Tab-separated table of C-alpha atoms in Angstrom:
chain	number	residue	atom	x	y	z
U	28	MET	CA	-10.038	16.240	-53.467
U	29	GLY	CA	-13.791	15.757	-53.925
U	30	SER	CA	-14.066	13.594	-50.823
U	31	LEU	CA	-12.014	16.090	-48.792
U	32	ALA	CA	-14.274	18.950	-49.865
U	33	PHE	CA	-17.323	16.883	-48.926
U	34	LEU	CA	-15.855	16.136	-45.484
U	35	LEU	CA	-15.147	19.814	-44.873
U	36	ALA	CA	-18.697	20.683	-45.892
U	37	VAL	CA	-20.083	18.133	-43.425
U	38	LEU	CA	-17.902	19.490	-40.634
U	39	GLN	CA	-19.078	23.019	-41.372
U	40	LEU	CA	-22.709	21.892	-41.224
U	41	LEU	CA	-22.087	20.157	-37.887
U	42	ALA	CA	-20.406	23.264	-36.514
U	43	ALA	CA	-23.326	25.394	-37.668
U	44	ALA	CA	-25.809	23.006	-36.029
U	45	MET	CA	-23.990	23.278	-32.685
U	46	ALA	CA	-23.485	27.036	-32.886
U	47	ALA	CA	-25.500	29.343	-30.633
U	48	TYR	CA	-26.667	32.748	-31.812
U	49	LYS	CA	-27.733	35.502	-29.418
U	50	GLN	CA	-29.449	38.588	-30.818
U	51	TRP	CA	-29.451	41.966	-29.075
U	52	ILE	CA	-33.048	43.162	-28.588
U	53	PRO	CA	-33.090	46.923	-27.810
U	54	ASN	CA	-32.149	49.542	-30.354
U	55	THR	CA	-31.717	53.278	-30.518
U	56	ASN	CA	-33.653	53.824	-33.747
U	57	PHE	CA	-35.438	57.133	-34.249
U	58	GLU	CA	-38.685	55.364	-35.234
U	59	THR	CA	-38.856	53.105	-32.128
U	60	ALA	CA	-41.622	54.500	-29.898
U	61	SER	CA	-40.111	53.109	-26.652
U	62	ASN	CA	-37.013	55.269	-27.190
U	63	TRP	CA	-39.047	58.430	-26.427
U	64	ASP	CA	-40.377	59.529	-23.057
U	65	LYS	CA	-43.916	59.947	-24.456
U	66	GLU	CA	-43.832	56.403	-25.888
U	67	ARG	CA	-44.464	57.665	-29.445
U	68	VAL	CA	-42.460	58.710	-32.469
U	69	PRO	CA	-42.018	62.516	-32.812
U	70	CYS	CA	-44.203	64.333	-35.314
U	71	ALA	CA	-43.840	67.658	-37.104
U	72	SER	CA	-45.207	69.878	-34.309
U	73	ASP	CA	-42.983	68.396	-31.591
U	74	VAL	CA	-39.793	69.780	-30.133
U	75	ILE	CA	-37.109	67.099	-29.814
U	76	HIS	CA	-34.490	66.992	-27.078
U	77	PHE	CA	-31.308	64.898	-26.953
U	78	GLU	CA	-29.349	65.364	-23.728
U	79	LYS	CA	-26.221	67.238	-24.697
U	80	ASN	CA	-23.901	65.195	-22.477
U	81	LYS	CA	-25.278	61.796	-23.545
U	82	VAL	CA	-23.529	59.884	-26.294
U	83	VAL	CA	-25.975	58.383	-28.803
U	84	SER	CA	-26.027	56.510	-32.066
U	85	VAL	CA	-29.400	56.879	-33.827
U	86	PHE	CA	-30.525	55.128	-37.002
U	87	VAL	CA	-33.116	56.997	-39.087
U	88	ARG	CA	-35.183	54.996	-41.578
U	89	SER	CA	-37.261	57.745	-43.213
U	90	THR	CA	-37.664	61.506	-43.589
U	91	HIS	CA	-39.096	63.513	-40.674
U	92	ALA	CA	-40.373	67.079	-40.566
U	93	LEU	CA	-39.429	68.821	-37.304
U	94	THR	CA	-40.258	72.063	-35.570
U	95	ASP	CA	-37.108	72.109	-33.492
U	96	MET	CA	-34.430	69.591	-32.354
U	97	TYR	CA	-31.676	69.916	-29.748
U	98	LEU	CA	-28.729	67.676	-30.634
U	99	PRO	CA	-26.154	66.018	-28.329
U	100	LEU	CA	-22.553	67.185	-28.265
U	101	ASP	CA	-21.282	63.700	-29.090
U	102	GLY	CA	-23.123	61.175	-31.244
U	103	GLU	CA	-24.088	60.074	-34.731
U	104	PHE	CA	-27.158	59.807	-36.939
U	105	LEU	CA	-27.141	56.904	-39.377
U	106	LEU	CA	-29.435	57.682	-42.297
U	107	ALA	CA	-30.976	54.983	-44.455
U	108	SER	CA	-31.301	55.608	-48.178
U	109	GLY	CA	-33.745	58.486	-48.667
U	110	ALA	CA	-33.979	59.292	-44.941
U	111	GLY	CA	-33.355	62.689	-43.370
U	112	PHE	CA	-34.864	65.699	-41.571
U	113	ALA	CA	-36.804	68.672	-42.890
U	114	ALA	CA	-38.050	71.885	-41.274
U	115	PHE	CA	-41.765	71.912	-40.518
U	116	ASP	CA	-43.576	74.377	-42.803
U	117	GLY	CA	-46.551	74.846	-40.500
U	118	SER	CA	-49.005	72.830	-42.570
U	119	TRP	CA	-51.600	70.773	-40.743
U	120	ASP	CA	-50.538	67.298	-39.611
U	121	PRO	CA	-53.647	65.221	-38.802
U	122	GLY	CA	-51.861	62.858	-36.386
U	123	CYS	CA	-49.757	65.393	-34.560
U	124	GLY	CA	-51.949	67.921	-32.785
U	125	SER	CA	-50.450	71.006	-31.207
U	126	GLY	CA	-47.130	69.319	-30.486
U	127	GLU	CA	-45.145	68.464	-27.350
U	128	ALA	CA	-41.578	68.369	-26.118
U	129	LEU	CA	-40.163	64.836	-26.536
U	130	SER	CA	-36.922	63.612	-24.999
U	131	PHE	CA	-34.856	60.685	-26.218
U	132	ALA	CA	-34.537	57.931	-23.618
U	133	ASN	CA	-31.384	57.308	-21.634
U	134	VAL	CA	-29.843	54.165	-23.133
U	135	GLU	CA	-26.723	54.095	-20.944
U	136	GLN	CA	-28.291	51.440	-18.691
U	137	HIS	CA	-28.581	48.824	-21.446
U	138	SER	CA	-26.128	46.300	-20.011
U	139	TRP	CA	-24.520	43.481	-21.983
U	140	PHE	CA	-25.107	41.229	-18.939
U	141	ASN	CA	-28.868	41.709	-18.732
U	142	PRO	CA	-30.429	38.409	-19.889
U	143	GLU	CA	-33.694	40.175	-20.688
U	144	LEU	CA	-31.981	42.110	-23.493
U	145	TRP	CA	-30.935	39.001	-25.451
U	146	GLN	CA	-32.867	36.534	-27.603
U	147	ASP	CA	-31.665	33.046	-28.504
U	148	VAL	CA	-31.970	32.663	-32.285
U	149	SER	CA	-29.864	29.498	-32.665
U	150	SER	CA	-30.329	27.658	-35.939
U	151	SER	CA	-31.217	24.411	-34.127
U	152	THR	CA	-34.194	25.956	-32.339
U	153	ASP	CA	-36.633	24.995	-35.101
U	154	LEU	CA	-35.740	21.310	-34.687
U	155	GLU	CA	-36.627	21.203	-30.989
U	156	PRO	CA	-40.064	20.651	-29.426
U	157	ALA	CA	-41.583	24.017	-28.661
U	158	GLY	CA	-41.034	25.089	-25.062
U	159	HIS	CA	-39.004	22.038	-23.996
U	160	ILE	CA	-35.536	23.624	-23.992
U	161	PHE	CA	-34.492	26.599	-21.873
U	162	LEU	CA	-31.220	28.298	-21.025
U	163	LEU	CA	-29.750	28.934	-17.604
U	164	ASP	CA	-29.512	32.604	-16.702
U	165	GLU	CA	-25.759	32.880	-17.321
U	166	GLU	CA	-26.212	31.210	-20.707
U	167	ARG	CA	-28.908	33.655	-21.819
U	168	VAL	CA	-26.099	36.189	-22.199
U	169	PRO	CA	-23.657	35.439	-25.073
U	170	CYS	CA	-21.159	32.758	-24.044
U	171	GLN	CA	-17.538	32.643	-25.132
U	172	TYR	CA	-18.257	30.536	-28.249
U	173	ASP	CA	-21.577	32.174	-29.212
U	174	SER	CA	-22.165	34.379	-32.238
U	175	VAL	CA	-23.640	37.807	-31.495
U	176	ILE	CA	-26.132	39.490	-33.835
U	177	PHE	CA	-27.151	43.135	-33.937
U	178	GLN	CA	-30.058	43.462	-36.328
U	179	PRO	CA	-29.391	45.133	-39.695
U	180	GLU	CA	-30.550	48.744	-40.093
U	181	THR	CA	-30.561	49.376	-36.371
U	182	SER	CA	-28.457	51.480	-34.055
U	183	PHE	CA	-27.616	50.512	-30.466
U	184	ARG	CA	-25.560	51.399	-27.431
U	185	VAL	CA	-24.303	48.666	-25.085
U	186	ASN	CA	-22.780	49.001	-21.633
U	187	LEU	CA	-19.845	46.565	-21.372
U	188	ASP	CA	-19.072	47.046	-17.673
U	189	SER	CA	-17.705	43.694	-16.514
U	190	SER	CA	-15.613	41.908	-13.913
U	191	ARG	CA	-13.301	41.003	-16.792
U	192	GLN	CA	-11.201	43.170	-19.059
U	193	VAL	CA	-12.085	41.149	-22.154
U	194	ILE	CA	-15.414	39.532	-23.101
U	195	PRO	CA	-14.799	36.806	-25.706
U	196	VAL	CA	-17.332	35.783	-28.371
U	197	ARG	CA	-17.089	33.746	-31.541
U	198	SER	CA	-18.293	36.431	-33.996
U	199	ILE	CA	-20.246	39.694	-34.179
U	200	SER	CA	-22.714	40.664	-36.906
U	201	LEU	CA	-23.728	44.316	-37.208
U	202	MET	CA	-25.028	46.506	-40.003
U	203	GLY	CA	-25.511	43.334	-42.035
U	204	GLN	CA	-21.810	42.425	-41.859
U	205	GLU	CA	-20.357	39.456	-39.956
U	206	LEU	CA	-16.990	39.990	-38.278
U	207	SER	CA	-15.496	36.590	-37.467
U	208	SER	CA	-11.782	37.252	-37.072
U	209	THR	CA	-9.632	39.167	-34.651
U	210	GLU	CA	-8.280	41.329	-37.465
U	211	ALA	CA	-11.696	42.261	-38.847
U	212	TRP	CA	-12.957	43.188	-35.385
U	213	ALA	CA	-9.865	45.270	-34.625
U	214	GLU	CA	-10.432	47.180	-37.861
U	215	TYR	CA	-14.049	47.892	-36.907
U	216	LEU	CA	-13.052	49.126	-33.443
U	217	GLY	CA	-10.786	51.644	-35.163
U	218	GLY	CA	-13.738	53.100	-37.086
U	219	PRO	CA	-16.006	55.995	-36.043
U	220	SER	CA	-19.098	54.076	-34.910
U	221	ALA	CA	-17.662	51.660	-32.321
U	222	ALA	CA	-17.138	54.352	-29.667
U	223	TRP	CA	-20.820	55.361	-29.874
U	224	GLN	CA	-22.117	51.787	-29.882
U	225	PHE	CA	-20.025	50.260	-27.067
U	226	HIS	CA	-18.943	51.758	-23.750
U	227	GLY	CA	-17.800	50.483	-20.361
U	228	ASN	CA	-14.647	49.156	-18.711
U	229	ALA	CA	-14.361	45.986	-20.842
U	230	THR	CA	-13.857	45.312	-24.531
U	231	LEU	CA	-15.249	42.627	-26.813
U	232	GLN	CA	-12.882	40.089	-28.346
U	233	VAL	CA	-13.790	38.102	-31.448
U	234	MET	CA	-12.284	34.602	-31.253
U	235	GLY	CA	-13.482	33.334	-34.633
U	236	THR	CA	-13.434	29.666	-33.543
U	237	PRO	CA	-16.210	27.312	-32.376
U	238	CYS	CA	-16.098	25.168	-29.265
U	239	PRO	CA	-13.419	22.541	-29.950
U	240	HIS	CA	-14.909	19.750	-27.803
U	241	SER	CA	-17.725	17.359	-28.708
U	242	SER	CA	-18.627	17.365	-24.998
U	243	GLY	CA	-19.332	21.090	-25.232
U	244	CYS	CA	-17.732	24.096	-23.573
U	245	ALA	CA	-18.628	25.930	-20.402
U	246	CYS	CA	-20.325	29.273	-21.005
U	247	GLY	CA	-17.631	31.327	-19.286
U	248	ASN	CA	-19.918	33.967	-17.728
U	249	SER	CA	-19.524	32.829	-14.116
U	250	GLN	CA	-17.247	35.766	-13.270
U	251	ASP	CA	-20.125	38.114	-14.072
U	252	GLY	CA	-22.779	35.910	-12.476
U	253	ASP	CA	-23.569	38.470	-9.778
U	254	ARG	CA	-23.930	41.196	-12.402
U	255	ILE	CA	-26.255	38.988	-14.463
U	256	CYS	CA	-28.461	38.180	-11.475
U	257	ALA	CA	-28.582	41.804	-10.333
U	258	SER	CA	-29.749	42.882	-13.805
U	259	LEU	CA	-32.322	40.108	-13.951
U	260	LEU	CA	-33.779	40.191	-10.441
U	261	GLY	CA	-33.393	43.818	-9.383
U	262	VAL	CA	-34.574	44.452	-5.827
U	263	GLU	CA	-37.349	41.837	-5.902
U	264	GLY	CA	-35.057	38.841	-5.514
U	265	CYS	CA	-35.971	35.226	-6.158
U	266	PRO	CA	-39.588	34.038	-5.883
U	267	VAL	CA	-40.823	31.703	-3.154
U	268	LEU	CA	-41.027	28.154	-4.500
U	269	PRO	CA	-43.549	25.456	-3.487
U	270	CYS	CA	-40.988	22.661	-3.152
U	271	ARG	CA	-38.963	21.730	-0.094
U	272	SER	CA	-35.267	22.656	-0.222
U	273	PRO	CA	-35.155	24.007	-3.825
U	274	LEU	CA	-32.161	23.024	-5.931
U	275	GLN	CA	-29.577	25.602	-7.011
U	276	PRO	CA	-28.223	24.786	-10.496
U	277	LEU	CA	-24.824	26.158	-11.432
U	278	GLY	CA	-25.231	29.194	-13.695
U	279	HIS	CA	-28.784	29.973	-12.547
U	280	CYS	CA	-29.782	32.890	-10.337
U	281	CYS	CA	-32.613	31.264	-8.366
U	282	GLY	CA	-33.455	27.832	-7.082
U	283	VAL	CA	-35.733	25.441	-8.969
U	284	CYS	CA	-38.198	22.671	-8.205
U	285	GLY	CA	-37.576	19.473	-10.119
U	286	ALA	CA	-34.364	17.538	-10.632
U	287	VAL	CA	-30.713	18.146	-11.436
U	288	VAL	CA	-28.798	15.273	-13.028
U	289	THR	CA	-25.001	15.628	-13.059
U	290	LEU	CA	-23.059	13.479	-15.514
U	291	ASP	CA	-19.418	12.500	-15.482
U	292	PHE	CA	-18.166	12.143	-19.045
U	293	LYS	CA	-15.370	10.707	-21.126
U	294	PRO	CA	-13.628	12.549	-24.014
U	295	GLU	CA	-15.807	10.738	-26.568
U	296	PHE	CA	-19.064	12.010	-25.020
U	297	ASP	CA	-21.106	14.058	-27.518
U	298	LEU	CA	-23.274	16.704	-25.868
U	299	GLN	CA	-25.381	17.469	-28.935
U	300	GLN	CA	-26.141	13.800	-29.624
U	301	TYR	CA	-27.064	13.119	-26.019
U	302	ARG	CA	-29.299	16.203	-25.964
U	303	ASP	CA	-31.113	14.905	-29.032
U	304	ARG	CA	-31.393	11.486	-27.392
U	305	VAL	CA	-33.174	12.901	-24.344
U	306	VAL	CA	-35.470	15.036	-26.523
U	307	GLN	CA	-36.448	12.197	-28.828
U	308	ALA	CA	-36.703	9.418	-26.237
U	309	TRP	CA	-38.558	11.259	-23.454
U	310	LEU	CA	-39.345	14.938	-23.924
U	311	SER	CA	-41.431	14.130	-26.997
U	312	LEU	CA	-43.701	11.837	-24.957
U	313	PRO	CA	-47.138	13.194	-23.927
U	314	LYS	CA	-46.522	12.443	-20.231
U	315	TYR	CA	-43.574	14.862	-20.266
U	316	ALA	CA	-45.373	17.623	-22.157
U	317	GLY	CA	-44.897	20.098	-19.292
U	318	VAL	CA	-41.210	19.329	-18.632
U	319	ARG	CA	-38.420	21.682	-19.740
U	320	MET	CA	-34.710	20.898	-19.837
U	321	ALA	CA	-31.451	22.854	-19.763
U	322	ILE	CA	-28.298	20.868	-20.516
U	323	SER	CA	-24.758	22.238	-20.671
U	324	LYS	CA	-21.205	21.781	-19.467
U	325	VAL	CA	-20.391	23.475	-16.165
U	326	HIS	CA	-17.389	23.777	-13.858
U	327	ARG	CA	-18.061	22.378	-10.382
U	328	ALA	CA	-15.920	23.555	-7.483
U	329	GLN	CA	-14.058	20.649	-5.879
U	330	THR	CA	-13.464	20.472	-2.127
U	331	PHE	CA	-11.809	18.079	0.275
U	332	LEU	CA	-14.505	16.677	2.562
U	333	GLY	CA	-16.728	19.600	1.607
U	334	LEU	CA	-14.481	22.114	3.398
U	335	ILE	CA	-11.145	22.713	1.671
U	336	PRO	CA	-11.243	24.048	-1.945
U	337	ARG	CA	-9.156	22.083	-4.426
U	338	GLY	CA	-9.905	23.484	-7.890
U	339	SER	CA	-12.787	22.629	-10.201
U	340	ALA	CA	-13.888	19.819	-12.497
U	341	SER	CA	-16.077	19.786	-15.597
U	342	ALA	CA	-19.420	17.997	-15.623
U	343	ILE	CA	-22.586	17.894	-17.703
U	344	GLN	CA	-25.529	19.423	-15.845
U	345	ILE	CA	-29.118	18.571	-16.788
U	346	VAL	CA	-31.753	20.761	-15.130
U	347	LEU	CA	-35.339	19.477	-15.321
U	348	VAL	CA	-38.378	21.533	-14.297
U	349	ASP	CA	-42.082	21.016	-14.951
U	350	SER	CA	-45.331	22.947	-14.957
U	351	ARG	CA	-47.093	20.992	-12.227
U	352	ALA	CA	-48.345	22.820	-9.134
U	353	GLY	CA	-48.900	22.182	-5.444
U	354	ALA	CA	-47.807	18.827	-4.076
U	355	GLN	CA	-47.176	17.640	-7.650
U	356	THR	CA	-44.568	20.331	-8.321
U	357	GLY	CA	-41.450	18.766	-9.804
U	358	THR	CA	-42.788	15.206	-9.805
U	359	ALA	CA	-42.782	14.886	-13.612
U	360	ALA	CA	-39.203	16.155	-13.676
U	361	GLU	CA	-38.351	13.637	-10.951
U	362	GLN	CA	-39.773	10.798	-13.055
U	363	LEU	CA	-37.825	11.924	-16.131
U	364	ALA	CA	-34.642	12.059	-14.048
U	365	ALA	CA	-35.315	8.464	-12.951
U	366	ASP	CA	-35.705	7.438	-16.609
U	367	ILE	CA	-32.439	9.143	-17.520
U	368	MET	CA	-30.591	7.461	-14.638
U	369	GLY	CA	-32.008	4.075	-15.655
U	370	ASP	CA	-30.847	4.611	-19.234
U	371	ILE	CA	-27.370	5.578	-18.021
U	372	SER	CA	-27.131	2.409	-15.924
U	373	LEU	CA	-27.782	0.378	-19.093
U	374	HIS	CA	-26.021	2.385	-21.799
U	375	GLY	CA	-23.789	4.853	-19.929
U	376	GLU	CA	-20.458	3.313	-20.957
U	377	ALA	CA	-21.446	3.265	-24.635
U	378	LEU	CA	-22.506	6.922	-24.401
U	379	GLY	CA	-19.297	8.017	-22.688
U	380	ILE	CA	-20.986	8.504	-19.290
U	381	PRO	CA	-19.135	6.548	-16.566
U	382	GLY	CA	-21.323	7.830	-13.735
U	383	ALA	CA	-24.119	10.199	-12.755
U	384	THR	CA	-25.850	11.613	-9.683
U	385	VAL	CA	-29.302	13.105	-9.238
U	386	ASP	CA	-30.822	15.589	-6.776
U	387	VAL	CA	-34.564	16.066	-6.504
U	388	ALA	CA	-36.824	18.710	-4.936
U	389	THR	CA	-40.594	18.400	-5.285
U	390	GLY	CA	-43.702	19.690	-3.553
U	391	SER	CA	-44.400	16.206	-2.224
U	392	ALA	CA	-43.549	15.310	1.364
U	393	LEU	CA	-42.149	12.046	-0.009
U	394	SER	CA	-39.473	13.795	-2.060
U	395	GLY	CA	-36.385	11.662	-2.342
U	396	GLN	CA	-33.969	14.526	-1.945
U	397	MET	CA	-33.611	14.453	1.819
U	398	ALA	CA	-33.411	10.663	1.971
U	399	GLY	CA	-30.723	10.658	-0.641
U	400	HIS	CA	-28.574	13.150	1.198
U	401	ALA	CA	-28.977	11.973	4.806
U	402	PRO	CA	-26.558	8.977	4.653
U	403	ARG	CA	-23.995	11.145	2.913
U	404	GLN	CA	-24.272	13.814	5.612
U	405	ILE	CA	-24.026	11.237	8.415
U	406	ALA	CA	-20.982	9.615	6.830
U	407	LEU	CA	-19.357	12.991	6.308
U	408	GLY	CA	-19.993	13.976	9.916
U	409	THR	CA	-18.474	10.722	11.173
U	410	ILE	CA	-15.368	11.131	9.027
U	411	LEU	CA	-14.914	14.737	10.109
U	412	GLY	CA	-15.256	13.735	13.764
U	413	LEU	CA	-12.609	11.030	13.446
U	414	LEU	CA	-10.241	13.336	11.603
U	415	PHE	CA	-10.681	16.034	14.246
U	416	THR	CA	-9.931	13.535	17.015
U	417	LEU	CA	-6.806	12.277	15.248
U	418	LEU	CA	-5.694	15.858	14.644
U	419	VAL	CA	-6.003	16.732	18.334
U	420	LEU	CA	-4.160	13.593	19.459
U	421	GLY	CA	-1.436	14.167	16.876
U	422	GLY	CA	-0.984	17.739	18.056
U	423	LEU	CA	-0.693	16.688	21.681
U	424	LEU	CA	1.839	13.981	20.820
U	425	TYR	CA	3.898	16.445	18.786
U	426	LEU	CA	3.976	18.968	21.643
U	427	HIS	CA	4.929	16.208	24.059
U	428	ARG	CA	7.838	15.096	21.895
U	429	LYS	CA	9.024	18.687	21.559
U	430	GLY	CA	8.989	19.044	25.332
U	431	THR	CA	6.439	21.846	25.215
U	432	LEU	CA	3.755	19.743	26.849
U	433	ARG	CA	4.312	17.157	29.626
U	434	LEU	CA	1.835	14.338	29.613
U	435	GLN	CA	1.314	12.478	32.915
U	436	VAL	CA	-0.171	9.030	32.914
U	437	LEU	CA	-2.755	8.463	35.618
U	438	ARG	CA	-2.507	4.930	37.002
U	439	LEU	CA	-5.491	3.544	38.809
U	440	PRO	CA	-4.944	0.640	41.235
U	441	ARG	CA	-6.292	-2.652	40.044
U	442	LEU	CA	-7.619	-5.455	42.219
U	443	TRP	CA	-5.118	-8.016	40.973
U	444	ASP	CA	-2.231	-5.586	41.576
U	445	ARG	CA	-3.436	-5.185	45.176
U	446	ALA	CA	-3.644	-8.944	45.583
U	447	GLU	CA	-0.090	-9.372	44.343
U	448	GLU	CA	1.094	-6.844	46.917
U	449	LEU	CA	-0.614	-8.774	49.727
U	450	ASP	CA	0.761	-12.124	48.548
U	451	SER	CA	4.297	-10.839	48.259
U	452	PRO	CA	5.024	-8.522	51.208
U	453	GLU	CA	8.232	-6.599	51.368
U	454	PRO	CA	11.024	-8.412	53.265
U	455	GLU	CA	11.512	-7.335	56.846
U	456	SER	CA	14.305	-4.923	57.624
U	457	GLY	CA	16.142	-4.052	60.765
U	458	LYS	CA	14.322	-0.714	60.980
U	459	GLY	CA	10.979	-2.263	61.892
U	460	PHE	CA	7.793	-1.215	60.035
U	461	ASP	CA	5.887	1.941	59.055
U	462	ASN	CA	3.311	2.859	61.660
U	463	PRO	CA	0.102	3.925	59.866
U	464	MET	CA	-0.791	6.268	62.741
U	465	PHE	CA	2.387	8.341	62.610
U	466	ASP	CA	4.393	9.671	59.723
U	467	VAL	CA	7.684	9.193	61.608
U	468	GLU	CA	10.331	6.545	61.657
U	469	LEU	CA	10.455	4.886	65.088
U	470	PRO	CA	13.918	4.626	66.644
U	471	GLY	CA	13.786	0.957	67.376
U	472	ALA	CA	11.519	-1.972	68.149
U	473	GLY	CA	12.501	-2.074	71.857
U	474	THR	CA	11.573	1.506	72.630
U	475	VAL	CA	8.217	1.683	70.845
U	476	GLU	CA	6.083	1.053	73.926
U	477	LYS	CA	8.085	3.400	76.118
U	478	THR	CA	7.856	6.201	73.594
U	479	LEU	CA	4.126	5.891	73.214
U	480	GLN	CA	3.572	5.868	76.955
U	481	GLU	CA	5.575	9.070	77.323
U	482	MET	CA	3.466	10.780	74.616
U	483	ALA	CA	0.137	9.694	76.133
U	484	PRO	CA	-1.721	11.900	78.647
U	485	GLU	CA	-1.121	11.198	82.292
U	486	GLY	CA	-3.280	8.464	83.809
U	487	GLN	CA	-4.051	6.792	80.451
U	488	GLN	CA	-2.453	3.813	78.827
U	489	VAL	CA	-1.859	3.453	75.135
U	490	PHE	CA	-2.599	0.238	73.320
U	491	TYR	CA	-1.957	-0.535	69.634
U	492	LEU	CA	-2.331	-3.414	67.258
U	493	ASN	CA	0.755	-4.961	65.811
U	494	PRO	CA	0.002	-5.994	62.202
U	495	LEU	CA	2.839	-8.561	62.330
U	496	TYR	CA	1.587	-10.199	65.466
U	497	ASN	CA	-1.396	-12.541	65.534
U	498	PRO	CA	-2.425	-13.522	69.112
U	499	SER	CA	-4.154	-16.673	67.935
U	500	GLU	CA	-0.852	-18.131	66.890
U	501	THR	CA	0.295	-18.332	70.580
U	502	GLU	CA	-2.780	-20.225	71.683
U	503	THR	CA	-2.468	-24.000	71.849
């Protein structure tokens, strides 16, 4: 039993090391200055306004004296121990002045799918080199196996509008309590606070289980990718990059300069171990000080010849970017990608990596990206051309066999066919021969001359050449 308990403890530690924790940043606390239109906390001389038709949940840490306050029709105030409100008695407040009208900010726009509103607080962050690891945009929002944290002694309101009806997460911690089962979360949703904290057309679902695969799990936010990018980029769009033909990683809103390495993997592949391998073997080196990496499992769309969709396949995507500028943009990432590919060629089978591909985009005119893709594009164009030709010929043959289309074969005379005709003339018949000057059948050999003389104009004689008669044969 002791060994079994030890094994379970080890497994729990491994699960905790691989777990990802995303913490919600904004709050609706009374004492947060950014929640007020004057960017300051109300004082005793102020008049406070909450929009009556806005639903709010407000946490109050301390006691506040107020001149006047207009409350919403629907909402809650969560009071910490000893906190509350008191009427202002008119005494002088040195930091308040004559007072103003303050309005509580509109928090309806705080979207779950805004990456800027989340912070990665994973337990493994402290073990990584500072600044070397980053998350793709879709992964900055809680993924399906992430744990979500709302800070203790804070209130919040989150817009859950989504392209899905259900948004799955591993667990949710709020008010200092972790809810890690479907039953516990269902009980909380039945309480009074959930309706003021969460709104929108989707609901959260607590799964309570970690990712079951050592190779990792896809984030699962691709359905809301457009929503994530719209929240992140707004109307400005993606920036102009200094590299030629920027790469577009799966799960990222904008293109990048650098390299993208895509790994095929076997069931025994361990994503966490391989991530640590790359960090320890290369990212810790001084020459790669400016390189950052994002590594995760993604679902790549599969197509037939790049045209016909045929489902998706899982792969491990490594995105490498660096801090170099100008013509050197992406060159350090390119070199790291070359090191990774060399390591895979030597140790890939032992690591559970049967194959890998790399795409590169740098600021250098000698970037290997275009050279690497040109043969593939030429080969693809050739194959598509052959298939199109075969398709057309097959269609014509099918229509011909059905009788819909009649195909006529054009025969061109050949020199040897003509020679055979001259060597083997047709046998003579009693009807004479075909006269090339007239398209009529002559009545008989004895009347040919008489007929021609009758048809000729008066006073003129008609002569013709007989092709069967050679005058030289009569000469002796």
